[in-house]
mmCIF file of C-alpha atoms and ligand atoms in Angstrom:
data_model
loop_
_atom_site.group_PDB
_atom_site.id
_atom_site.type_symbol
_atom_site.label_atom_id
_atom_site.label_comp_id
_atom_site.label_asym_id
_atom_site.label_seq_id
_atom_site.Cartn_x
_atom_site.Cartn_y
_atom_site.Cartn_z
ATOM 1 C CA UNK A 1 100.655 94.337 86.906
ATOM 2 C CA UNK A 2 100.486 97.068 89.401
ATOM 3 C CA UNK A 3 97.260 99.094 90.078
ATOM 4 C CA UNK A 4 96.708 102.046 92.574
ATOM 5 C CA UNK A 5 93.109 102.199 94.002
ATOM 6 C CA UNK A 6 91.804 105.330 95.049
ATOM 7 C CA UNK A 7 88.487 105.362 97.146
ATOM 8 C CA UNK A 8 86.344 108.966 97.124
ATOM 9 C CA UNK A 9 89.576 111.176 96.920
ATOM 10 C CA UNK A 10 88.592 114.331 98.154
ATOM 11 C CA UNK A 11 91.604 116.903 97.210
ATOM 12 C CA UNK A 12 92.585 117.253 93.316
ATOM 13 C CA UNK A 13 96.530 118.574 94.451
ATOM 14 C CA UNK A 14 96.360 114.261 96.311
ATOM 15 C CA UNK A 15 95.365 112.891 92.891
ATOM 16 C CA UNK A 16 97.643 115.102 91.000
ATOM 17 C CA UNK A 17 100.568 113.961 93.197
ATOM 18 C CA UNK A 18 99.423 110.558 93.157
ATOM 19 C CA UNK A 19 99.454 110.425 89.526
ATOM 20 C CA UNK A 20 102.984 112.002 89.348
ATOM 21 C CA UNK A 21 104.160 109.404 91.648
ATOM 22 C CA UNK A 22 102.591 106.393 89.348
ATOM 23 C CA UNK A 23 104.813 107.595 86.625
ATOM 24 C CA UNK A 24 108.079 107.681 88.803
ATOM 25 C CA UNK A 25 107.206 104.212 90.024
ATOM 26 C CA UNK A 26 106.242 102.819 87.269
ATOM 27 C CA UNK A 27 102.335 101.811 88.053
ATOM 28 C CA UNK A 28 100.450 99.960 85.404
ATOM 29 C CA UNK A 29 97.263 100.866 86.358
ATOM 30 C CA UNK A 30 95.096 103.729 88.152
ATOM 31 C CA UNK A 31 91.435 103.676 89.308
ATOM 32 C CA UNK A 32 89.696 105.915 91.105
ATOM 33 C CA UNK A 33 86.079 105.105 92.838
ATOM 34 C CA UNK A 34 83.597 107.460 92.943
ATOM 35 C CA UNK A 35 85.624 110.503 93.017
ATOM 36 C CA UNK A 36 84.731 113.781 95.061
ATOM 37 C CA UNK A 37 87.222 115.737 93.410
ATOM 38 C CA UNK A 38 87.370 117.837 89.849
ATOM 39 C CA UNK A 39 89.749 115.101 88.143
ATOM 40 C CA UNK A 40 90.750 117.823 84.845
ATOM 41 C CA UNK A 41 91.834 120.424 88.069
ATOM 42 C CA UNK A 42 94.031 117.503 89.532
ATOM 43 C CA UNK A 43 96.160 117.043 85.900
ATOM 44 C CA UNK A 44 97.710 120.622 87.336
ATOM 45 C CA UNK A 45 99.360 118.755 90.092
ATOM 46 C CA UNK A 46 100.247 115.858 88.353
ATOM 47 C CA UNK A 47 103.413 116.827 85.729
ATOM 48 C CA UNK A 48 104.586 114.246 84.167
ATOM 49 C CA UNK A 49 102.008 111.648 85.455
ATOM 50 C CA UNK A 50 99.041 113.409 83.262
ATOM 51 C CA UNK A 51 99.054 110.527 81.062
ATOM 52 C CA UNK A 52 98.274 108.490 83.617
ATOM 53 C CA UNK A 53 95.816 110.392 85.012
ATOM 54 C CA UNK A 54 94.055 110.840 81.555
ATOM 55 C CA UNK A 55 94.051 107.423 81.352
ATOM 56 C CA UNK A 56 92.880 106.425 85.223
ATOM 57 C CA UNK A 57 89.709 104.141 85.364
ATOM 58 C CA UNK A 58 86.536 105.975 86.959
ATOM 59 C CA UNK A 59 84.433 103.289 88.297
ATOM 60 C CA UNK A 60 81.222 104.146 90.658
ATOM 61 C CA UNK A 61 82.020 101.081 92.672
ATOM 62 C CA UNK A 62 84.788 99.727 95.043
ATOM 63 C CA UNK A 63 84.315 96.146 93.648
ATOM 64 C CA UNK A 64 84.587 97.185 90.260
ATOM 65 C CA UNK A 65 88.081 98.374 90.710
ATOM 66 C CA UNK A 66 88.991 95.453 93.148
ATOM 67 C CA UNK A 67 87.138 92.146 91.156
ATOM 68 C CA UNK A 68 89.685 91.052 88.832
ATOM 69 C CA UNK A 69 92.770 91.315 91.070
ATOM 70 C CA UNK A 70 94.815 88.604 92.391
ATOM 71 C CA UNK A 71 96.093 90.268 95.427
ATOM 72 C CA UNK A 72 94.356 93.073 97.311
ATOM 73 C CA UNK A 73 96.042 95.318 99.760
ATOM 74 C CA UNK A 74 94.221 97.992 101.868
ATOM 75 C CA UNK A 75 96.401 100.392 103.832
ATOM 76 C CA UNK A 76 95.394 102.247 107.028
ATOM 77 C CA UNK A 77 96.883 104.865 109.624
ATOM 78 C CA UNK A 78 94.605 103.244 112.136
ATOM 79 C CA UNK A 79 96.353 99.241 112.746
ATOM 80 C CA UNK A 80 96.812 96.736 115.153
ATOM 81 C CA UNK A 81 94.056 97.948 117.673
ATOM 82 C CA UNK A 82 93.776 95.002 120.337
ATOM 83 C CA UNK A 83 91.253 92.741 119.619
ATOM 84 C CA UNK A 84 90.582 93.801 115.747
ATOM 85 C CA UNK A 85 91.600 91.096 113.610
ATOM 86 C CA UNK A 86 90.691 93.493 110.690
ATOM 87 C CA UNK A 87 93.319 95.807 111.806
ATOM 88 C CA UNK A 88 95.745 93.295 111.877
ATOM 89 C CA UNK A 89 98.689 94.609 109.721
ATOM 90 C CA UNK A 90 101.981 94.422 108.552
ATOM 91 C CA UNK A 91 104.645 96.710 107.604
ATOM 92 C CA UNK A 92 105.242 98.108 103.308
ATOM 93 C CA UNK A 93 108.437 95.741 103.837
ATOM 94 C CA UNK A 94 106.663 92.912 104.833
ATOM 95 C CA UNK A 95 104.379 93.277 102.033
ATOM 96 C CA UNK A 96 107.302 92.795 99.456
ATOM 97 C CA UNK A 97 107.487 89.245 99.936
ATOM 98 C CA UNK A 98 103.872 88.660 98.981
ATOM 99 C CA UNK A 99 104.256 90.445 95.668
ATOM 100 C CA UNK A 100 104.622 87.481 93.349
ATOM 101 C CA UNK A 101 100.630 88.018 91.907
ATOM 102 C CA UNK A 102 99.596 88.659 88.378
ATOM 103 C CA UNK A 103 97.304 91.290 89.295
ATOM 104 C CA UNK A 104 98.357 93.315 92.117
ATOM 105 C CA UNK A 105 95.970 96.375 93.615
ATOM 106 C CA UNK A 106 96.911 98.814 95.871
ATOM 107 C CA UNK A 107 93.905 100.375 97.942
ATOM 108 C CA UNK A 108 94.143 104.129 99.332
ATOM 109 C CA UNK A 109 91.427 105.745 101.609
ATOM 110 C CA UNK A 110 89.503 108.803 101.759
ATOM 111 C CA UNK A 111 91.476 111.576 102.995
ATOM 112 C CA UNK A 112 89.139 112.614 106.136
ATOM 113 C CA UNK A 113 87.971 108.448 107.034
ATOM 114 C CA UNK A 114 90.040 106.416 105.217
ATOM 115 C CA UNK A 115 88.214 103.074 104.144
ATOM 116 C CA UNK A 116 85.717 101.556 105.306
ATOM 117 C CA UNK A 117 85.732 98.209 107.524
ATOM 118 C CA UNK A 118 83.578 96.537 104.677
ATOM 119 C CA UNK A 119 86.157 97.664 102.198
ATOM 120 C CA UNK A 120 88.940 96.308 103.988
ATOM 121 C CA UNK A 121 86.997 93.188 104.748
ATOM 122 C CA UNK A 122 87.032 92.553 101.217
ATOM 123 C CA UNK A 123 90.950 92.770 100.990
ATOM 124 C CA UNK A 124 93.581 90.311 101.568
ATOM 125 C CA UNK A 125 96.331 91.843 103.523
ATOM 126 C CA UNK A 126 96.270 95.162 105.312
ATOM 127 C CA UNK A 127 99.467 97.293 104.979
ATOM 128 C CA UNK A 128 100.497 99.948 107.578
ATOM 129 C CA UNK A 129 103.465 102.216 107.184
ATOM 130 C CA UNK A 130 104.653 102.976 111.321
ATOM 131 C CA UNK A 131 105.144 106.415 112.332
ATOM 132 C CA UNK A 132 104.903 108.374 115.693
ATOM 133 C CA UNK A 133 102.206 106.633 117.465
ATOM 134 C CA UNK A 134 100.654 109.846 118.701
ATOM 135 C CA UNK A 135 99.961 110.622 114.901
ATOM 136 C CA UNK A 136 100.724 107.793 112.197
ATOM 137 C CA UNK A 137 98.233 109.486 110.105
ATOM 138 C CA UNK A 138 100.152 110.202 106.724
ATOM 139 C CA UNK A 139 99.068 112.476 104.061
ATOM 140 C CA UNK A 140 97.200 110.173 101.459
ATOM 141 C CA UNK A 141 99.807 111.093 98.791
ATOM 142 C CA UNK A 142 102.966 110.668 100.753
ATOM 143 C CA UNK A 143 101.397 107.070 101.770
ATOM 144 C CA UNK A 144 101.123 106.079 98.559
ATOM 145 C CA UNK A 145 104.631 106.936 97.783
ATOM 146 C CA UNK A 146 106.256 105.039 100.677
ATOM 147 C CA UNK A 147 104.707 102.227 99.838
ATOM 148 C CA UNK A 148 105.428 102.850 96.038
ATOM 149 C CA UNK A 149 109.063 103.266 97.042
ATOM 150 C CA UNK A 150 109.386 100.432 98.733
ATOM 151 C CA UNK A 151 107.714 98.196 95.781
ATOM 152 C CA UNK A 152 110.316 99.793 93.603
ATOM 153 C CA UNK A 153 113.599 99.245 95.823
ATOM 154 C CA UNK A 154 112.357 95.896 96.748
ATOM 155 C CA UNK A 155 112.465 95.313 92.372
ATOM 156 C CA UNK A 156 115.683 97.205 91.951
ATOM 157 C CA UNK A 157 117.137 93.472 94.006
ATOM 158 C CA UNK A 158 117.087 90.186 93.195
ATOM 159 C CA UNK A 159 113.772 88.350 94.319
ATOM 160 C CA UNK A 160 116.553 85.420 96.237
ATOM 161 C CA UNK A 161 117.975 88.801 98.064
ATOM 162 C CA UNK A 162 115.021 90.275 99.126
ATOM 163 C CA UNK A 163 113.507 88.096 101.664
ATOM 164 C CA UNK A 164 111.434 84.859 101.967
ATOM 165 C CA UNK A 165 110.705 83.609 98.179
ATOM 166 C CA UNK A 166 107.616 82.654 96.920
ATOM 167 C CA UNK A 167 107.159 80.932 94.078
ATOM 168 C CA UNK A 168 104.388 82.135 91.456
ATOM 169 C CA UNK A 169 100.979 80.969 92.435
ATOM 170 C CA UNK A 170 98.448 81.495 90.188
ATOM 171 C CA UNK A 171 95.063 83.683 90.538
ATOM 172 C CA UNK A 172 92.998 80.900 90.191
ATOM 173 C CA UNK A 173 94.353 79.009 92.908
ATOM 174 C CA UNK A 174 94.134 82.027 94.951
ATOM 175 C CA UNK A 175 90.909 82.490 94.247
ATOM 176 C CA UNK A 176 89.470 78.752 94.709
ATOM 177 C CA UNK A 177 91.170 79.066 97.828
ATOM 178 C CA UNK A 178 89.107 82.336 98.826
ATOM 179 C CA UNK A 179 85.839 80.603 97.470
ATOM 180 C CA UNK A 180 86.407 77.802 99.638
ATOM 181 C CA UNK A 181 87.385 79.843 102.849
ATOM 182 C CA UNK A 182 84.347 82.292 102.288
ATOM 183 C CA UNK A 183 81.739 79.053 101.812
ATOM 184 C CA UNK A 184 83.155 77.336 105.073
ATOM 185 C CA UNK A 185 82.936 80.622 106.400
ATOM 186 C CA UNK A 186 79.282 80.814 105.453
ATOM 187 C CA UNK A 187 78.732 77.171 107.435
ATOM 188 C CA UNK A 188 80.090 78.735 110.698
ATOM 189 C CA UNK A 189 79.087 82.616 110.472
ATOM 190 C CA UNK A 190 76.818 82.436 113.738
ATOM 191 C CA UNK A 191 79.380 81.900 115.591
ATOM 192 C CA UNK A 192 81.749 84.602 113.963
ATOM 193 C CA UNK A 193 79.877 87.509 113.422
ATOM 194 C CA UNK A 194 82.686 89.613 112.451
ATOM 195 C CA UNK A 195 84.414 86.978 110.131
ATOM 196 C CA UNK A 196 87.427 86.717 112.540
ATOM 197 C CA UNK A 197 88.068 83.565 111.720
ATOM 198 C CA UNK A 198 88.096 83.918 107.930
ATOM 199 C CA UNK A 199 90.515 86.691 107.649
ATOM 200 C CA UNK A 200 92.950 85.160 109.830
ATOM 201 C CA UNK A 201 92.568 81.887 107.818
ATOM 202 C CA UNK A 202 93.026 83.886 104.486
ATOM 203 C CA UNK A 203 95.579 86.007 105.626
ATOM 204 C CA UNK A 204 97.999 83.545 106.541
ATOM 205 C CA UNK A 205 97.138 81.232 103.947
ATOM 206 C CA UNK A 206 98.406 84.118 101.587
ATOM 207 C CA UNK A 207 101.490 84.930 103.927
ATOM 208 C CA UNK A 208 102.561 81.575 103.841
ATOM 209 C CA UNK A 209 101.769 79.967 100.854
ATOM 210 C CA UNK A 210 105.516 78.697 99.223
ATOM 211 C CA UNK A 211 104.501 78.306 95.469
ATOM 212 C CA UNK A 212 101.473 76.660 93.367
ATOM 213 C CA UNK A 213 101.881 73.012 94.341
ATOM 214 C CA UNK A 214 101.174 74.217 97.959
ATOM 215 C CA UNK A 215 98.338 76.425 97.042
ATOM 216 C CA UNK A 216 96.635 73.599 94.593
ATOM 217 C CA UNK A 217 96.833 71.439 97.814
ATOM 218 C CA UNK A 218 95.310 73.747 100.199
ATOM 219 C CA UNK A 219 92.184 74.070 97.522
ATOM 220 C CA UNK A 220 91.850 70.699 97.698
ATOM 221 C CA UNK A 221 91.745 70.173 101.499
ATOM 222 C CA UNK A 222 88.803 73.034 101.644
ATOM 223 C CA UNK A 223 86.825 71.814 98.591
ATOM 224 C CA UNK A 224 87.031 68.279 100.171
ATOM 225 C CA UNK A 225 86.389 69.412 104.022
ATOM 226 C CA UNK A 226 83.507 71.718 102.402
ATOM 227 C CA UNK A 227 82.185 68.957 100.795
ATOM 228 C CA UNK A 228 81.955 66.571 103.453
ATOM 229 C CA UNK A 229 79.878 69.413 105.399
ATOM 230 C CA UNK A 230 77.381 69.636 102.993
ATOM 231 C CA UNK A 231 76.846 65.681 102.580
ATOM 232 C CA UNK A 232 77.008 65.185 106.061
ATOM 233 C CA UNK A 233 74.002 68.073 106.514
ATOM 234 C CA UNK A 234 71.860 66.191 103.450
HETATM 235 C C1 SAM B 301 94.528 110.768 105.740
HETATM 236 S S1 SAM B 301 94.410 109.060 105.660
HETATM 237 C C2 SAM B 301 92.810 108.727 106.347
HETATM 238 C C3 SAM B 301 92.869 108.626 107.802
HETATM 239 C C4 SAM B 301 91.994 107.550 108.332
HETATM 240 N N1 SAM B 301 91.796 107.722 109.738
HETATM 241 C C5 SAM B 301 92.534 106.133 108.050
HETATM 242 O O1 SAM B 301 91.764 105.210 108.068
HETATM 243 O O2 SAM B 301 93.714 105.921 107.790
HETATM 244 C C6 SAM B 301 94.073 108.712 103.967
HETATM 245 C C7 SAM B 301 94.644 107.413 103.495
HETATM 246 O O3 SAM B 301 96.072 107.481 103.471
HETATM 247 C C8 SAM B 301 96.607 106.194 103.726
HETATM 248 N N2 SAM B 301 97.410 106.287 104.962
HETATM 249 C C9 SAM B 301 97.581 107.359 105.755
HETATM 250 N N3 SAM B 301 98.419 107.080 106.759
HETATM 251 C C10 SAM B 301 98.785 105.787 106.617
HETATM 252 C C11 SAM B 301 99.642 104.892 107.337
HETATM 253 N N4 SAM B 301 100.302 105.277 108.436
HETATM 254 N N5 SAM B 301 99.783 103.641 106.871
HETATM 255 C C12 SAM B 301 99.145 103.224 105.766
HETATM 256 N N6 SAM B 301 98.329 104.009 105.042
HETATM 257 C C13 SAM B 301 98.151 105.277 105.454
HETATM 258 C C14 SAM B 301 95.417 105.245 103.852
HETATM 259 O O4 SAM B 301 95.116 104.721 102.589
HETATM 260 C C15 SAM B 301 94.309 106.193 104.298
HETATM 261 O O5 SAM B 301 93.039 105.672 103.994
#
């Protein structure tokens, strides 16, 4: 399942396209937080993806459109600043290996700040598609349909052509394993102010991780390590 995030879009003829390119690509989903657009103008732009649009998920809340996936990728203009482990990124082809979730989401920024470092904080990977450093900044809709492209064309081939393949790992796993990460986190946040440490841990976690056995085994070395913290505190 494939859902597109919107966060405060601000231009109806963005949402309209957006929607339009949902239908070509075949998106299950659409939700839109909080938008600051007229939503019944934006069905102009939107032609065949009306349905879609009609059908889009308002929700007053970024976590409400983000809770129940298994996978969430934020996507930036602004990556790979020195120093930022936030802005860490990789490219929309990179990305297609780590597509093997149930629930996949997709989260697009306003069009005059993007999203915010607390919303990408709460994502797992951050996608950035390259383009003249002196101004990567991409319209919102062409962004989305880059990286919808490439989701498509990277379906269109045979997962064993396409790359590195990961087996299917389950959203619970990948959950425990962020519960785990976020309470160890919680043990050490004094000395990580900016949770550094977690989203490096989580990130590659998710980059690597080969198939469920893996993932089931990585829960149970942070349950047990979180474990022995607290007893050891008591
Ligand atoms: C006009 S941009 C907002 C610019 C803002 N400075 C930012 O954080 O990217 C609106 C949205 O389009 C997407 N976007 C634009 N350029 C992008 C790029 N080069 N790579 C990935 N996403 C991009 C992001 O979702 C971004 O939040």
């Amino acid at each position: 399942m494939l859902r597109v995030v919107l966060v405060e879009p601000e231009g109806e003829y963005n949402v309209g396209f957006i929607a339009r390119l949902c239908k070509n690509f075949g998106v299950d989903e659409l939700y839109i937080v909080n938008p600051k657009c007229d939503l019944k103008k934006a069905v102009e732009f939107s032609a065949k993806g009306s349905s879609i649009l009609l059908n889009s998920k308002v929700v007053d809340k970024f976590t409400d459109a983000i809770y129940d996936l298994d996978l969430k990728i934020s996507t930036s203009s602004i990556a790979d600043s020195k120093g930022d482990m936030l802005r860490k990124s990789i490219s929309p082809w990179e990305m297609i290996n780590y597509l093997d979730k149930n629930k996949i989401g997709l989260i697009f920024g306003r069009e005059s700040v993007g999203l915010t470092r607390e919303e990408i904080f709460m994502t797992d990977l951050l996608v950035h598609i390259p383009g003249n450093p002196d101004y990567p900044v991409l319209n919102l809709s062409h962004a989305v349909g880059i990286i919808l492209y490439e989701i498509w064309r990277s379906r269109l081939t045979s997962k064993e052509n396409s790359g590195i393949y990961h087996g299917a790992i389950s959203s619970d796993t990948l959950k425990l394993i962020d519960k785990y990460l976020l309470a160890l986190h919680d043990l050490v946040r004094k000395s990580d102010s900016d949770g550094d440490m977690y989203l490096a841990l989580k990130r590659s976690i998710i980059r690597g991780l080969k198939d469920e056995e893996e993932g089931r085994a990585i829960v149970r070395f942070l349950r047990k390590t979180y474990m022995k913290i607290i007893h050891s505190n008591e």
